[in-house]
Amino acid sequence: MNTIKENILALQARINKAKDTSARSGDDVLLLAVSKTKPVEAIIEAMGAGQRAFGENYVQEGTDKVQYFSEHFPQQDLEWHFIGPIQSNKTRPVAENFSWVHTVDRAKIAQRLNDQRPDNLPPLQVLIQVNTSGESSKSGISENEIAELARLISSLPNLTLRGLMSIPENVSDHHSQFAAFHQLATIQKRLQADYPSADTLSMGMTGDMEAAIEAGSTIVRIGTAIFGARDYRPGNSRPKEQ
Ligand SMILES: *Cc1c(COP(=O)(O)O)cnc(C)c1O
């Protein structure tokens, strides 16, 4: 098996190759390392390869990791992105610990994140999660609901609207993957015309990263290709108290 460091270097090469065929080759693509279910040792190894941006899905696990790293590695200046579903009674730890949230999908969540963002932190960087495939099982709002939520977010002083995120239907052929990503990219360009800060497109995971970058992704969220398969048994990833 490759090491985490080798995996990150290989991914950076894949990102650069895909960027060459991208619709927006000038834009940078951020590699977000999705560390959910993974122990702090794996994150430390990724840090050793120069990785700074990490994504977490679960409020308690993610908050524990943010606090562990700010205590034990304060000089590393890591950037933490919340990419999981948010319940309204769990917004406070997200507002207090993360720099980015990719999964804002309703007014109530936006309002609570704004109200709970501590005054001493910069505004929370927010993406609206969009459901382009129309599947009822997936979270995210439909295209015609974006304008109203974008208007609200941009009016809230402790949030900055940065763009859109999606988790499209899981398909394996490149052409269908590209079509869904291209649709989101088109919507994002229109949004950015109204809100210049909305310059970000979070799309692409281990299985569809190339198609996402070719369609204009600016953040790819990669777990498996960095850290290997996940083990969802409880209790294997929360940092232990030292
Ligand atoms: C788990 C997860 C990822 C990473 O998926 P991989 O297929 O392991 O790369 C990306 N985005 C979200 C929203 C996730 O929940």
XYZ file of C-alpha atoms in Angstrom, residues 25-202:
178
model
C -7.253 26.161 -16.282
C -6.214 29.462 -14.713
C -8.054 28.776 -11.477
C -6.405 26.960 -8.632
C -7.866 23.678 -7.481
C -7.696 23.106 -3.745
C -7.169 19.533 -2.627
C -9.385 19.123 0.438
C -8.341 16.031 2.397
C -11.509 14.399 3.747
C -10.387 12.890 7.047
C -13.722 11.667 8.456
C -13.394 8.419 10.442
C -9.585 8.707 10.222
C -7.379 9.025 13.317
C -5.253 12.081 14.089
C -2.130 10.081 13.141
C -3.353 9.966 9.530
C -3.911 13.725 9.544
C -0.432 14.285 10.981
C 1.021 12.201 8.157
C -0.897 14.259 5.582
C 0.370 17.441 7.257
C 3.888 16.096 6.737
C 3.177 16.076 2.993
C 2.239 19.764 3.129
C -1.519 19.243 3.334
C -3.268 22.121 5.153
C -6.998 21.883 4.267
C -9.078 19.127 5.845
C -12.770 18.227 5.538
C -14.916 16.616 8.239
C -18.518 15.339 8.106
C -19.560 14.774 11.697
C -19.922 17.654 14.152
C -18.536 15.958 17.266
C -15.659 14.140 15.565
C -14.745 17.198 13.509
C -14.868 19.574 16.461
C -12.668 17.247 18.524
C -10.077 17.178 15.732
C -10.104 20.962 15.208
C -9.512 21.491 18.921
C -6.861 18.769 19.105
C -4.855 20.319 16.283
C -5.205 23.907 17.469
C -3.871 22.775 20.840
C -1.083 20.422 19.698
C -0.081 21.979 16.345
C -0.993 25.684 16.683
C 1.789 26.751 14.324
C 0.438 24.619 11.431
C -2.458 26.949 10.646
C -4.736 24.222 9.309
C -7.971 25.115 7.499
C -11.020 23.064 8.485
C -14.050 22.615 6.213
C -17.356 21.192 7.411
C -18.821 19.069 4.593
C -21.492 16.949 6.315
C -25.228 17.440 6.780
C -26.044 20.022 9.479
C -28.934 19.776 11.913
C -30.080 23.099 13.312
C -29.345 22.062 16.909
C -25.691 21.359 15.959
C -24.793 24.641 14.290
C -22.940 26.207 17.235
C -19.828 23.974 17.271
C -19.638 24.321 13.495
C -19.811 28.138 13.710
C -17.208 28.180 16.481
C -14.640 25.766 15.040
C -14.658 25.670 11.240
C -13.486 28.128 8.569
C -15.713 26.841 5.779
C -19.123 25.140 5.564
C -19.999 23.440 2.239
C -23.480 22.219 3.121
C -25.748 25.191 3.806
C -29.134 24.285 2.346
C -31.714 26.364 4.212
C -32.313 29.788 5.723
C -32.514 28.580 9.295
C -29.025 27.040 9.151
C -27.528 30.169 7.567
C -29.140 32.417 10.170
C -27.949 30.277 13.095
C -24.385 29.979 11.773
C -24.300 33.768 11.416
C -25.677 34.415 14.892
C -23.319 31.873 16.519
C -20.116 32.867 14.698
C -17.784 34.316 17.365
C -16.894 38.008 16.917
C -13.161 37.358 17.104
C -13.187 35.044 14.054
C -13.342 36.088 10.392
C -16.670 35.483 8.598
C -17.534 31.844 7.969
C -16.936 30.952 4.305
C -20.175 29.410 3.056
C -21.187 27.273 0.076
C -24.776 26.457 -0.856
C -25.322 22.746 -1.402
C -27.214 22.115 -4.623
C -28.929 18.917 -5.706
C -28.507 18.847 -9.474
C -29.782 15.334 -9.968
C -33.149 15.904 -8.277
C -32.813 12.746 -6.200
C -34.975 13.036 -3.111
C -32.497 11.015 -1.032
C -29.675 13.533 -1.458
C -29.536 16.775 0.464
C -29.163 20.118 -1.253
C -31.594 22.578 -2.763
C -32.846 22.805 -6.323
C -31.627 25.428 -8.752
C -34.680 27.667 -8.403
C -34.198 27.986 -4.635
C -30.617 29.288 -4.839
C -31.349 32.981 -5.443
C -33.365 33.438 -2.266
C -30.844 31.640 -0.032
C -27.932 33.498 -1.673
C -29.647 36.823 -0.962
C -30.043 35.923 2.713
C -26.456 34.666 3.136
C -24.985 37.740 1.490
C -26.952 39.965 3.875
C -25.528 38.262 6.978
C -22.379 39.991 8.297
C -20.714 36.888 9.771
C -21.056 34.776 6.618
C -19.366 35.183 3.240
C -21.088 33.550 0.266
C -18.312 31.705 -1.603
C -20.210 29.561 -4.117
C -21.793 26.157 -4.612
C -21.211 22.543 -3.675
C -22.769 19.311 -4.913
C -22.589 15.563 -4.512
C -23.982 14.320 -7.818
C -25.466 10.921 -8.478
C -22.859 8.195 -8.278
C -22.197 7.264 -11.910
C -19.004 5.818 -13.302
C -18.863 7.035 -16.886
C -16.908 10.201 -17.447
C -19.420 11.738 -19.834
C -22.362 11.633 -17.376
C -20.120 12.823 -14.557
C -18.979 15.780 -16.639
C -22.545 16.698 -17.637
C -23.699 17.017 -14.005
C -20.627 19.052 -13.038
C -20.944 21.297 -16.065
C -24.522 22.058 -15.078
C -23.404 23.167 -11.616
C -20.558 25.225 -13.090
C -23.030 27.099 -15.296
C -25.243 27.894 -12.310
C -22.220 29.055 -10.291
C -21.044 31.425 -13.024
C -24.462 33.096 -13.025
C -24.392 33.362 -9.228
C -20.930 34.919 -9.321
C -22.190 37.613 -11.687
C -24.483 38.782 -8.861
C -22.124 37.974 -5.964
C -18.444 38.369 -6.928
C -17.298 36.579 -3.753
C -19.048 33.386 -4.945
C -16.016 32.213 -6.898
C -15.863 28.646 -5.570
C -17.153 25.309 -6.866
C -16.782 22.374 -4.486
